Coordinates of C-alpha atoms in Angstrom, one line a residue:
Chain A
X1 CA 41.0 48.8 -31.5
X2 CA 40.2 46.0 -33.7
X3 CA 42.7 43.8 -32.4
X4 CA 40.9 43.9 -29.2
X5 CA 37.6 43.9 -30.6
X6 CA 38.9 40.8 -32.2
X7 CA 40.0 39.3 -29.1
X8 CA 36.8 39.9 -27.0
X9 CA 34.6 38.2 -30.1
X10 CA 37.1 34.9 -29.6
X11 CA 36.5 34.7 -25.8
X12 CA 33.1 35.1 -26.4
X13 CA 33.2 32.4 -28.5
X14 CA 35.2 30.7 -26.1
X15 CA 33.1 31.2 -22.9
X16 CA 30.0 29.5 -25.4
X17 CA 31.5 26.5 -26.1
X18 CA 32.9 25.7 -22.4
X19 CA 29.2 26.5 -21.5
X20 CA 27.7 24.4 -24.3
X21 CA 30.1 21.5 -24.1
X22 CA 32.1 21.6 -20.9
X23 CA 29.0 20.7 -18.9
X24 CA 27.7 17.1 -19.9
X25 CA 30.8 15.2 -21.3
X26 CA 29.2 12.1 -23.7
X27 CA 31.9 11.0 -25.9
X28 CA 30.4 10.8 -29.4
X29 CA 31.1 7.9 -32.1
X30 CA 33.4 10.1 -34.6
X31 CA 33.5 7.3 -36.9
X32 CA 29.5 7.1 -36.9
X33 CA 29.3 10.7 -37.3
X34 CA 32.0 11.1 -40.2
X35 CA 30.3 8.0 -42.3
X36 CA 26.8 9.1 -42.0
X37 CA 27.6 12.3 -43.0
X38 CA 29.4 11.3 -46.0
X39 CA 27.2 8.7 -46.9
X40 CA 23.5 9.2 -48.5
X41 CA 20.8 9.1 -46.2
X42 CA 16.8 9.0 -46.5
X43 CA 15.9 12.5 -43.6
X44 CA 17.8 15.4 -44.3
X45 CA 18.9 16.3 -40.4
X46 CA 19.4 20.0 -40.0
X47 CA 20.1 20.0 -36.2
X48 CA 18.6 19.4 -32.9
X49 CA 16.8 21.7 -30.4
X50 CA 16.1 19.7 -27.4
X51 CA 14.9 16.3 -27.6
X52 CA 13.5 17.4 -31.2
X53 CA 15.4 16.5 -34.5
X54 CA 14.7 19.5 -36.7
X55 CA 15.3 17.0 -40.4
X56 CA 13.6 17.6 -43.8
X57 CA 11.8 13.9 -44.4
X58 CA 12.3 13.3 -47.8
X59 CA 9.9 10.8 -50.0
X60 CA 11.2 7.4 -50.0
X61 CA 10.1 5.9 -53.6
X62 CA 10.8 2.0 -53.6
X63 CA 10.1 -0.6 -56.0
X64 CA 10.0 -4.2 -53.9
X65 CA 10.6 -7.6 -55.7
X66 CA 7.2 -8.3 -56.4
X67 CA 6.8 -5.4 -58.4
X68 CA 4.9 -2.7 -56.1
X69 CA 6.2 0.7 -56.3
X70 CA 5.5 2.5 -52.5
X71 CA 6.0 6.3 -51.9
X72 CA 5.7 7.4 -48.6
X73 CA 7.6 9.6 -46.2
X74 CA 11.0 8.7 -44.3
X75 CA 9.2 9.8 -41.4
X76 CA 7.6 6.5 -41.1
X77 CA 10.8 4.8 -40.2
X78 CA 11.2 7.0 -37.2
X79 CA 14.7 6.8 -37.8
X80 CA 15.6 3.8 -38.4
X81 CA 13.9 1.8 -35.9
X82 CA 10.2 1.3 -37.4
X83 CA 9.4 -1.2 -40.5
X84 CA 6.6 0.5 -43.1
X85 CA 5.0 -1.4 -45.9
X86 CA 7.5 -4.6 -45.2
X87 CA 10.6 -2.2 -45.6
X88 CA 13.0 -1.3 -43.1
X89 CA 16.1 0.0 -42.9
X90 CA 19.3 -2.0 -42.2
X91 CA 21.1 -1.6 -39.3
X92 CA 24.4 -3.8 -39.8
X93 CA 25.3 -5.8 -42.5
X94 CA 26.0 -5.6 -46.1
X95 CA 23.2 -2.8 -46.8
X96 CA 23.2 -0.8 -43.7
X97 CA 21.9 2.5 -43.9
X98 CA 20.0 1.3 -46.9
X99 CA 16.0 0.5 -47.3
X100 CA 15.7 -3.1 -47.9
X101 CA 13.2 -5.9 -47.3
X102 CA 12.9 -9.4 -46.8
X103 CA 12.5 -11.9 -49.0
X104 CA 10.9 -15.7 -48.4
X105 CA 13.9 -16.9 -47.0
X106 CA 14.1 -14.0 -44.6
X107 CA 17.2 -12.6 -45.7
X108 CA 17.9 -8.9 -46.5
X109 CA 17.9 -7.7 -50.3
X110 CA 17.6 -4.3 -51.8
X111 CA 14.3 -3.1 -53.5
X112 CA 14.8 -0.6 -56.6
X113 CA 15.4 2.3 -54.8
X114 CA 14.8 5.4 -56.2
X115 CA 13.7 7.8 -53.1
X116 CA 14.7 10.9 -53.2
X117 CA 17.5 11.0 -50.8
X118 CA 19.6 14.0 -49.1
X119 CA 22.2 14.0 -51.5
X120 CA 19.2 13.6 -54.8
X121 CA 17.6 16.5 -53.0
X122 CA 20.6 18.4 -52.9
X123 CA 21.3 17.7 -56.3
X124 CA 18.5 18.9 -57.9
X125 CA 18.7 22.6 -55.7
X126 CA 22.2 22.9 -56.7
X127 CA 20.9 22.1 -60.2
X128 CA 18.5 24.7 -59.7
X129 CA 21.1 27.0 -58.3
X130 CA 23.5 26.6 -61.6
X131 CA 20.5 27.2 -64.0
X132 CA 19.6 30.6 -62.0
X133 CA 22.9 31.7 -62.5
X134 CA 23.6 30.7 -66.7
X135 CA 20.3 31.2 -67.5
X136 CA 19.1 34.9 -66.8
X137 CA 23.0 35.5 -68.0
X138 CA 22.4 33.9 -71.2
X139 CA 19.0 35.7 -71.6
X140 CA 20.7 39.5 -70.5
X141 CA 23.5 38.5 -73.4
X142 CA 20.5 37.8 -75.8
X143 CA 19.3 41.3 -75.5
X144 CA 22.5 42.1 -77.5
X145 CA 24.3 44.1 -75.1
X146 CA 27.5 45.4 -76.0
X147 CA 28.2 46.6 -72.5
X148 CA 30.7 45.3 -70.7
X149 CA 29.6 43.8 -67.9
X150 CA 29.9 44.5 -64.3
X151 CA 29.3 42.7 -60.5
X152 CA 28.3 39.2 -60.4
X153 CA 27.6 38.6 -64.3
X154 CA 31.0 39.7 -64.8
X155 CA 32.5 37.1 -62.6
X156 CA 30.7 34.3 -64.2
X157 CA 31.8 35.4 -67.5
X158 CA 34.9 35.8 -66.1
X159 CA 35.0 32.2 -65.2
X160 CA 33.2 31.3 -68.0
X161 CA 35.7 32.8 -70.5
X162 CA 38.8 31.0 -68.6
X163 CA 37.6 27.9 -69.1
X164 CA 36.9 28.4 -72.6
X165 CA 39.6 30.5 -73.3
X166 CA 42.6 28.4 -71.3
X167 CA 41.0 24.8 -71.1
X168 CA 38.7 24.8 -73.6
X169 CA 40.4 26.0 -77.2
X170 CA 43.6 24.7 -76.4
X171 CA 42.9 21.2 -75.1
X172 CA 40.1 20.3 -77.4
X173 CA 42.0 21.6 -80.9
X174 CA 39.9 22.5 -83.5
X175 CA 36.5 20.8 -82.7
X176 CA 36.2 23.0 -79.4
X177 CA 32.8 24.9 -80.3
X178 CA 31.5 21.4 -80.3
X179 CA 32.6 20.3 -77.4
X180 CA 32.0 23.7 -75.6
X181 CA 28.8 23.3 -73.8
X182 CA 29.5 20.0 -73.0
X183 CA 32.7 20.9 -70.8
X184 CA 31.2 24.3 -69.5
X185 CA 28.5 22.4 -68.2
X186 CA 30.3 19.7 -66.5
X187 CA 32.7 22.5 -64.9
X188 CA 29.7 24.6 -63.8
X189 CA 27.8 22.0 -62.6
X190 CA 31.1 20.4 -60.5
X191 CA 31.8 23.7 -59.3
X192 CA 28.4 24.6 -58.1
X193 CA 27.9 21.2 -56.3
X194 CA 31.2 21.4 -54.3
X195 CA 30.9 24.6 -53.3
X196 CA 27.5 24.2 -52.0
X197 CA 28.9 21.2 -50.3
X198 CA 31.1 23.4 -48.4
X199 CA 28.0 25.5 -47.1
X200 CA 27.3 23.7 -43.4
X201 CA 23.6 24.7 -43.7
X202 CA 20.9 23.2 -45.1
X203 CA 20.4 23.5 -48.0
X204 CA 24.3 23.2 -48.2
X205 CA 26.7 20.8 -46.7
X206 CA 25.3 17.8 -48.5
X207 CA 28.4 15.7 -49.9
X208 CA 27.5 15.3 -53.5
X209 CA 30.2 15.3 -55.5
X210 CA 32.1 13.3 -52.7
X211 CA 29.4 10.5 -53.7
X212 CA 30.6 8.1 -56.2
X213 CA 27.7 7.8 -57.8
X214 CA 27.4 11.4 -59.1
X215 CA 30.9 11.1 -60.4
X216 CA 30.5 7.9 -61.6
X217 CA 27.6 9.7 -64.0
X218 CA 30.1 12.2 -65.1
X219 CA 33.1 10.1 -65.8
X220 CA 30.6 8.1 -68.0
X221 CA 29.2 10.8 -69.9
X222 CA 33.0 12.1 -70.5
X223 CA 33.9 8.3 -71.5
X224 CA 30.5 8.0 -73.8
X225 CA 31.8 12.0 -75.1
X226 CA 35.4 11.0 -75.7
X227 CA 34.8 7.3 -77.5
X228 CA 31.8 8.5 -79.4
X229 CA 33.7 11.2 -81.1
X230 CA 37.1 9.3 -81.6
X231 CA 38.5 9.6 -84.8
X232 CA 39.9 7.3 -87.4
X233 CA 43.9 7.8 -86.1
X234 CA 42.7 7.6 -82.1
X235 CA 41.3 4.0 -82.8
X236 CA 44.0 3.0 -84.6
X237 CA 46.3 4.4 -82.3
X238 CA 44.0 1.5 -79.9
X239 CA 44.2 -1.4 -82.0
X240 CA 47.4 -0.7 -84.1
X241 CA 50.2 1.6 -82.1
X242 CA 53.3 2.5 -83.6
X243 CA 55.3 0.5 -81.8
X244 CA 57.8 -3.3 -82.2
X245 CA 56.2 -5.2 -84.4
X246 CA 56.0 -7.7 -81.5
X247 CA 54.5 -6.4 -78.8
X248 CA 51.5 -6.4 -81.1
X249 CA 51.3 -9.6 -83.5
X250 CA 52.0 -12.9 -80.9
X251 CA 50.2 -11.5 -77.8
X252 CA 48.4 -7.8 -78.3
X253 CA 50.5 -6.6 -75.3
X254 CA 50.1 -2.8 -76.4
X255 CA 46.4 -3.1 -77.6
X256 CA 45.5 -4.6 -74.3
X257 CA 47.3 -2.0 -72.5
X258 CA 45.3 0.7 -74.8
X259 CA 42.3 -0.7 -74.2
X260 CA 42.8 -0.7 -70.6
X261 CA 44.1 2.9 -70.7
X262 CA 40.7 3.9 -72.4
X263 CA 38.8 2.5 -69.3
X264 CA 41.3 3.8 -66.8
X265 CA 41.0 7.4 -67.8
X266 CA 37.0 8.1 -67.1
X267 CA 37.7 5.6 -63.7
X268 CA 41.1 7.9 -62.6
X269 CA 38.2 11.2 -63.2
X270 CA 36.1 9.5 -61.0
X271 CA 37.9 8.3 -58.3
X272 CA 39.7 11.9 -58.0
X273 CA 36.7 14.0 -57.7
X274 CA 35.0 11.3 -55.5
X275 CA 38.2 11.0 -53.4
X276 CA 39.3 14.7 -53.3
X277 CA 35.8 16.1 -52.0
X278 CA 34.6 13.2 -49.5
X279 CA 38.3 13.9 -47.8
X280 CA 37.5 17.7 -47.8
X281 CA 34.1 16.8 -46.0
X282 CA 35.6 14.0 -43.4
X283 CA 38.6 16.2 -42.7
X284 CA 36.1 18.9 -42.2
X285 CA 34.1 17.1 -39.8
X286 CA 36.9 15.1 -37.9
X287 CA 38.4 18.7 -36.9
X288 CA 34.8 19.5 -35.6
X289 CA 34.3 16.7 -33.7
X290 CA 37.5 17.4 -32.1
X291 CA 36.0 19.9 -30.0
X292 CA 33.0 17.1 -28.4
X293 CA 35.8 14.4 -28.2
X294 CA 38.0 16.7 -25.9
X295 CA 34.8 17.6 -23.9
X296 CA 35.7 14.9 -21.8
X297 CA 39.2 15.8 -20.8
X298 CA 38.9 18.8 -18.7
X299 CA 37.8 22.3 -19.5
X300 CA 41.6 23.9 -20.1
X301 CA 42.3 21.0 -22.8
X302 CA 38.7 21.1 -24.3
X303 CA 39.1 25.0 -24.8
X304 CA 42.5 24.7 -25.9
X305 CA 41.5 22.4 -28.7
X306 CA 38.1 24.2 -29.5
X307 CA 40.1 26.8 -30.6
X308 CA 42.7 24.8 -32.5
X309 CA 39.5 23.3 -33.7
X310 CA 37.7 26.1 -34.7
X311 CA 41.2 27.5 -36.6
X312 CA 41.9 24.6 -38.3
X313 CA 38.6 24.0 -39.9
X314 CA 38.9 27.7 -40.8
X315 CA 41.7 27.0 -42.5
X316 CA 40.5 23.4 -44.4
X317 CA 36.9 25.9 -45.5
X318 CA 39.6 27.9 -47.6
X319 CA 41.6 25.2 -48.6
X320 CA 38.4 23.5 -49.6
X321 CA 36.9 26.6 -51.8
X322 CA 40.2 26.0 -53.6
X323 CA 40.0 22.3 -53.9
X324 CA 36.0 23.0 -54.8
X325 CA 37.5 25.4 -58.2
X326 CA 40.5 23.1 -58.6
X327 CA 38.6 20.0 -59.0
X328 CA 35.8 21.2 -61.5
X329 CA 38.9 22.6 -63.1
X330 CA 40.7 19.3 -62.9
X331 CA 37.9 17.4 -64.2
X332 CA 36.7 19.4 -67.0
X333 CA 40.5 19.8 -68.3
X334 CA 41.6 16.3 -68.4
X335 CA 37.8 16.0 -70.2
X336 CA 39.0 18.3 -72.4
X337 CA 42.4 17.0 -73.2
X338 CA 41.0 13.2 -73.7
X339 CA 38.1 14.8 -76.4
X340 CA 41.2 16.0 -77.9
X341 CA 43.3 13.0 -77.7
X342 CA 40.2 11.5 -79.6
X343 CA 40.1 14.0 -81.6
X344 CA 43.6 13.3 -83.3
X345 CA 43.5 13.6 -87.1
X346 CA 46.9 11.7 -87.6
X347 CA 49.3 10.0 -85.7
X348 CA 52.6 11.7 -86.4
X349 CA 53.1 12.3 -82.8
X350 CA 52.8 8.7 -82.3
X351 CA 56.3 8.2 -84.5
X352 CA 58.2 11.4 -82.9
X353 CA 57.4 9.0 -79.5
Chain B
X1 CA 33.0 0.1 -48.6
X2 CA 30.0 1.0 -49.1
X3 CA 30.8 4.4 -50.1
X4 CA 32.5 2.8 -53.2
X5 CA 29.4 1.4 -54.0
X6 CA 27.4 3.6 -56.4
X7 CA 23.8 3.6 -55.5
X8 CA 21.3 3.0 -58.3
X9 CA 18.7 5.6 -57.3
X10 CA 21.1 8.3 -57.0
X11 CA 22.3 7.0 -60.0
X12 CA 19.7 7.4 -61.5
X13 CA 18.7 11.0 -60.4
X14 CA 22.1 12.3 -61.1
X15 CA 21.8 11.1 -64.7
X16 CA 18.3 12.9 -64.9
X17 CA 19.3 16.1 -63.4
X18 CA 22.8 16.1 -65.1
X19 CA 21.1 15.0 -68.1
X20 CA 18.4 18.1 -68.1
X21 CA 20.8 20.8 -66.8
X22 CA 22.9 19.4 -70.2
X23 CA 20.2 19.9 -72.2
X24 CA 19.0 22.9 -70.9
X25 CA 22.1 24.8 -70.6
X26 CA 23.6 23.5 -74.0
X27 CA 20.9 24.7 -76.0
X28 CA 20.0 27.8 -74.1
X29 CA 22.8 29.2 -71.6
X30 CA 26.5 28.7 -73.0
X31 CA 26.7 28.9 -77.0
X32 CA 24.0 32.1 -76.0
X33 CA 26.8 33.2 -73.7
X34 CA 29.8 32.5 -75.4
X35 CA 28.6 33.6 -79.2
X36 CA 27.7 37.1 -77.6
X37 CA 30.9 37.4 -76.0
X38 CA 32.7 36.4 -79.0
X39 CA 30.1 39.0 -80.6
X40 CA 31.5 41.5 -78.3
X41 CA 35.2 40.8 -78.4
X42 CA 35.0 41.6 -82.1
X43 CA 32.8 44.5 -82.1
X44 CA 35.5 45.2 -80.0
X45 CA 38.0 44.3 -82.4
X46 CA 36.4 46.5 -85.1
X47 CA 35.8 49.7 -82.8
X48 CA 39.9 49.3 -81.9
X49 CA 40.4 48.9 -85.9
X50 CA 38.2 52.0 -86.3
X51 CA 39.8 54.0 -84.2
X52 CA 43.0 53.3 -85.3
X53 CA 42.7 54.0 -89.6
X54 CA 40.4 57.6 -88.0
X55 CA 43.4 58.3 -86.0
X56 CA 45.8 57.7 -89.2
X57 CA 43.8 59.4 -91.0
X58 CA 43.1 62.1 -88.9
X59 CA 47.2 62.4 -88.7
X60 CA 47.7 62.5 -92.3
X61 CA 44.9 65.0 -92.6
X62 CA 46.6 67.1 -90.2
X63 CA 49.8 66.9 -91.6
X64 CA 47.9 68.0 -95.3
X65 CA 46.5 70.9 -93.5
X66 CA 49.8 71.6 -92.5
X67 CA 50.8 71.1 -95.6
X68 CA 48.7 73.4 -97.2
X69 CA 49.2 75.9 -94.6
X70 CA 52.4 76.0 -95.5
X71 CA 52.1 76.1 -98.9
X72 CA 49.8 79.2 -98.7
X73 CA 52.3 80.8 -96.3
X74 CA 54.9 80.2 -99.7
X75 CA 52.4 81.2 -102.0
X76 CA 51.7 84.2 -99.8
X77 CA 55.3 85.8 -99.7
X78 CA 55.6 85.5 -103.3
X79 CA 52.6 87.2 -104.2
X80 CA 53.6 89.8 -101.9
X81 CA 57.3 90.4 -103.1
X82 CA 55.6 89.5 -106.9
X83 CA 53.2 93.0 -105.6
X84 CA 56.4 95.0 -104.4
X85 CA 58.1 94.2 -107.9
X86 CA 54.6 95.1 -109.2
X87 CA 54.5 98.5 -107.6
X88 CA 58.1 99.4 -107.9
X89 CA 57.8 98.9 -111.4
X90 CA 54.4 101.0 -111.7
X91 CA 56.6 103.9 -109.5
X92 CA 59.3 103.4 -112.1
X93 CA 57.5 103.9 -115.4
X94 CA 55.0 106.8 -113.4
X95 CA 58.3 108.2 -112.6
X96 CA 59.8 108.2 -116.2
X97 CA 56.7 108.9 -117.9
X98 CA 56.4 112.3 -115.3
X99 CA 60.6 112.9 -115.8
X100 CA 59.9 112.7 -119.8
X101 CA 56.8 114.6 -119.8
X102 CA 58.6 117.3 -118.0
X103 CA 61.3 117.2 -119.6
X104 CA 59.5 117.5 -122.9
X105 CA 57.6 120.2 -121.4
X106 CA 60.7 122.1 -120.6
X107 CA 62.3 121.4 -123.9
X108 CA 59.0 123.0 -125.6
X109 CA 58.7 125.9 -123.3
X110 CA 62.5 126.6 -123.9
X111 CA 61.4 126.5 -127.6
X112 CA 59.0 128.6 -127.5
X113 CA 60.8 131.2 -125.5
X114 CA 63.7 130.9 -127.9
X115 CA 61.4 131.6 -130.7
X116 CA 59.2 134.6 -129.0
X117 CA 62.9 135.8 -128.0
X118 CA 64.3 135.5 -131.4
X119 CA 60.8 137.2 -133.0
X120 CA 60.6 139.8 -130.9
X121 CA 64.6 140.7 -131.7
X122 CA 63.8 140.3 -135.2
X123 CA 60.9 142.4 -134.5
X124 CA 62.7 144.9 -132.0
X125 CA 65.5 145.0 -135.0
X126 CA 63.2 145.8 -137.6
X127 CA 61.7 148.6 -135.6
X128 CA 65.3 149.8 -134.4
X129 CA 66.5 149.5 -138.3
X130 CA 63.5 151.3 -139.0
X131 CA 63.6 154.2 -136.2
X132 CA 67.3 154.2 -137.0
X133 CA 67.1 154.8 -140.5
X134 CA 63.9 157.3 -140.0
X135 CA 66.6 158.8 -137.6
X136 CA 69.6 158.6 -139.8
X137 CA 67.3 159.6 -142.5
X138 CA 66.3 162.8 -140.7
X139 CA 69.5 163.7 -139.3
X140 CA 71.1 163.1 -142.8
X141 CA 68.2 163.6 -144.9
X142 CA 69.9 166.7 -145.9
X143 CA 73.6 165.9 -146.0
X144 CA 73.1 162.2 -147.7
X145 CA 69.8 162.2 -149.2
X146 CA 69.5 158.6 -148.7
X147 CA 73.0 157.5 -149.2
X148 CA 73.3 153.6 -149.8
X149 CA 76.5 153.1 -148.6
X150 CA 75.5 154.7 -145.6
X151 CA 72.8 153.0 -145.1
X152 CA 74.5 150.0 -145.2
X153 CA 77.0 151.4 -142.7
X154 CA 74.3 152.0 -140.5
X155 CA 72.5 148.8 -140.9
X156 CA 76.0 146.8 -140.0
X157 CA 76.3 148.9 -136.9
X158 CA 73.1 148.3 -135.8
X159 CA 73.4 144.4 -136.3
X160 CA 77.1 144.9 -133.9
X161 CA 75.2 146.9 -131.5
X162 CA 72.4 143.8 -131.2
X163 CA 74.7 141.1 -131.0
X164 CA 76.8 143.2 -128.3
X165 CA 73.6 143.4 -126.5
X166 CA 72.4 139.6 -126.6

């Protein structure tokens, strides 16, 4: 019964996108697609009905070189192709996709930029999203409840309480109420951001935490965390390692290899969350586009590989809700376990090594 | 490349927003959270502990109960064979008093009986002496005239007679 049910919902399916697709083969630009996707832009575009872009224009706010500040709507660029108020933005080149204007010599440099772009947007409604959900938690614990707690509260505790009970207390040592709300926050807030990301609607689907920039902010505030509360032992552990007398004294060859490893930790963060979500979101998208770049080939090959299509970005969504907990996970544990490392209060270890 | 290529403006948003939903959420959402849970876990704790010394004690008041139970069972089986002795012995003396009493009853009447008896013989003797010798005295009044030595004759015959007749 439901097997069949099943199999008349698939060649529904089926029969829509041969109708949708099969008709009027125009082989798109993958490459295009994929990269403006996972790159910021100025218009939120939702879809198309028609001839009609359905976007959300979002306020471009620009600083240019002489020192004016303009606000106005993306919608005066008309995608792309229209100059407002001396900016435009670049087509090819070094800034493309980016506002810039011209300066004396003619040549194309960057104002300050600080419009509100898709992936800004999306930020702050996923910020939005995460206080919703801590907030009116942390305001039904303040009533002093001593139920237990059921449904979706429960879950959040539930997630809650494993990171503070498995990454928290036994990465950080004995500083860990300290360092609590800082490495809840940063999980929640990774967590809430990929998994958004994963949502193909607006107001989902932007890439966020596949942006460098947003990871670049939390690698820094987990470098700032980690060096600002290193103790005594972990700077010494920097400057003066227990190790050959020299690889120290002639040429700081161990030093210089600490140092480096303090600057390589925050980066390696960065990179990974950068690198592991923008993948999740190009994979994503190249499996979709599958189904428009086999348009052309004739209808038996382009149903054949809708459906492989279709299964296979079924089947990256659920490895991507994994990748969206692992990540946060990831991130907010190695964050834990550097705080600790900094948090050393002798270097014993160091001589056992 | 350009991907690699942090952009200031987001940059600078992300900081913002990451930098209120820190503040925000570090002074009211988790230590709120997690001190309440911690609250709970030992109120939790406690309760457990609770549970467990009223259980102990609840265990060791049941065995005292028992105890005492018992106890009072002992206590009970005593008194009652102490009571048996109790009554047995009561029996026992009413018994011996009643046996004695009779017996000294008996012992009295038999007295009294012997000494009636023994009276009236004396008596009955005296008055056979006497009707005997009126007799005697009659029948020999004239042949005797009040003979001692037959008097004395007569007196030991009556005494034979008597004691032949007791």
């Amino acid at each position: 019964m439901q097997k069949s049910k099943l199999k008349k919902i698939s060649l529904a399916l089926l029969a829509c996108l041969l109708f949708s697709f099969g008709a009027k083969a125009q082989e798109p630009d993958v490459k295009k697609v994929v990269f403006d996707h996972l790159s910021d832009s100025y218009t939120w575009h939702i879809t198309a009905i028609g001839e009609t872009d359905v976007a959300v224009y979002l306020p471009v706010i620009v600083r240019s070189a002489g020192g004016e500040w303009s606000v106005f709507s993306s919608s005066k660029f008309h995608h792309g192709t229209a100059a407002y108020n001396g900016f435009h933005i670049a087509q090819e080149g070094k800034y493309k996709g980016k506002i810039v204007e011209k300066n004396a010599a003619g040549e194309e440099i960057r104002p300050w930029d600080f419009s509100l772009t898709k992936n800004a947007l999306s930020l702050l409604i996923n910020c939005t999203i995460l206080l919703l959900v801590i907030l009116p938690l942390a305001r039904w614990y303040k009533g002093g409840t001593m139920k237990p707690v059921k449904g979706f509260r429960g879950a959040v505790e539930m997630l809650i309480l494993s990171i503070y009970d498995e990454v928290i207390k036994p990465c950080v040592g004995e500083d860990y109420r300290i360092y609590a709300p800082y490495l809840l926050t940063v999980f929640f807030f990774i967590f809430v951001n990929n998994l958004v990301g994963l949502v193909p609607f607006f107001p989902g689907g932007a890439n966020v935490t596949g942006n460098i920039a947003i990871t670049m902010v939390l690698a820094l505030c987990t470098f700032c965390v980690v060096n600002f509360s290193g103790t005594k032992a972990y700077w010494k552990e920097i400057f003066w390692p227990e190790v050959p007398l020299w690889l120290k004294v002639p040429a700081p060859i161990m030093p210089v290899i600490e140092i480096f490893g303090v600057f390589t930790k925050p980066f390696a963060l960065m990179i990974r969350l950068f690198g592991n979500i923008m993948a999740g979101h190009a994979v994503t998208l190249g499996l979709i586009c599958l189904v428009f770049i086999t348009a052309s080939m004739g209808v038996a090959v382009n149903a054949g590989m809708s459906v492989v299509a279709v299964f296979f970005t079924c089947f990256i969504t659920f490895v991507e809700c994994l990748v969206a907990y692992i990540q946060a996970y990831v991130f907010t544990l190695l964050s834990a376990v550097f705080i600790g490392m900094a948090r050393v209060k002798h270097t014993d270890h160091a001589k056992q090594m | 490349m350009s991907l690699l290529i942090p952009d200031t403006g987001l940059l600078f948003w992300m900081a913002l927003s990451f930098g209120i939903v820190f503040f925000v959420l570090a002074k009211f959402g988790f230590p709120v959270i997690i001190g309440a849970v911690e609250k709970r876990s030992s109120y939790i704790e406690k309760a457990l502990e609770d549970a467990r010394v009223a259980e102990e004690k609840l265990a060791t008041l049941g065995k005292q109960a028992e105890d005492i139970l018992a106890k009072a069972h002992g206590e009970r089986s005593v008194l009652i064979s102490e009571a048996h002795e109790i009554k047995n012995k009561i029996v026992g003396e009413a018994k011996d008093a009643a046996e004695a009493e009779a017996r000294k009853r008996l012992s009295r009447a038999a007295a009294e009986i012997e000494e009636t008896r023994s009276k009236a013989l004396g008596r009955l003797r005296e008055q056979v002496a006497d009707i005997s010798v009126k007799i005697a005295g009659k029948v020999i009044e004239k042949e005797l005239q009040g003979d001692e030595k037959q008097l004395k004759l007569i007196n030991r015959l009556l005494d034979e007679e008597i004691v032949n007749k007791a």
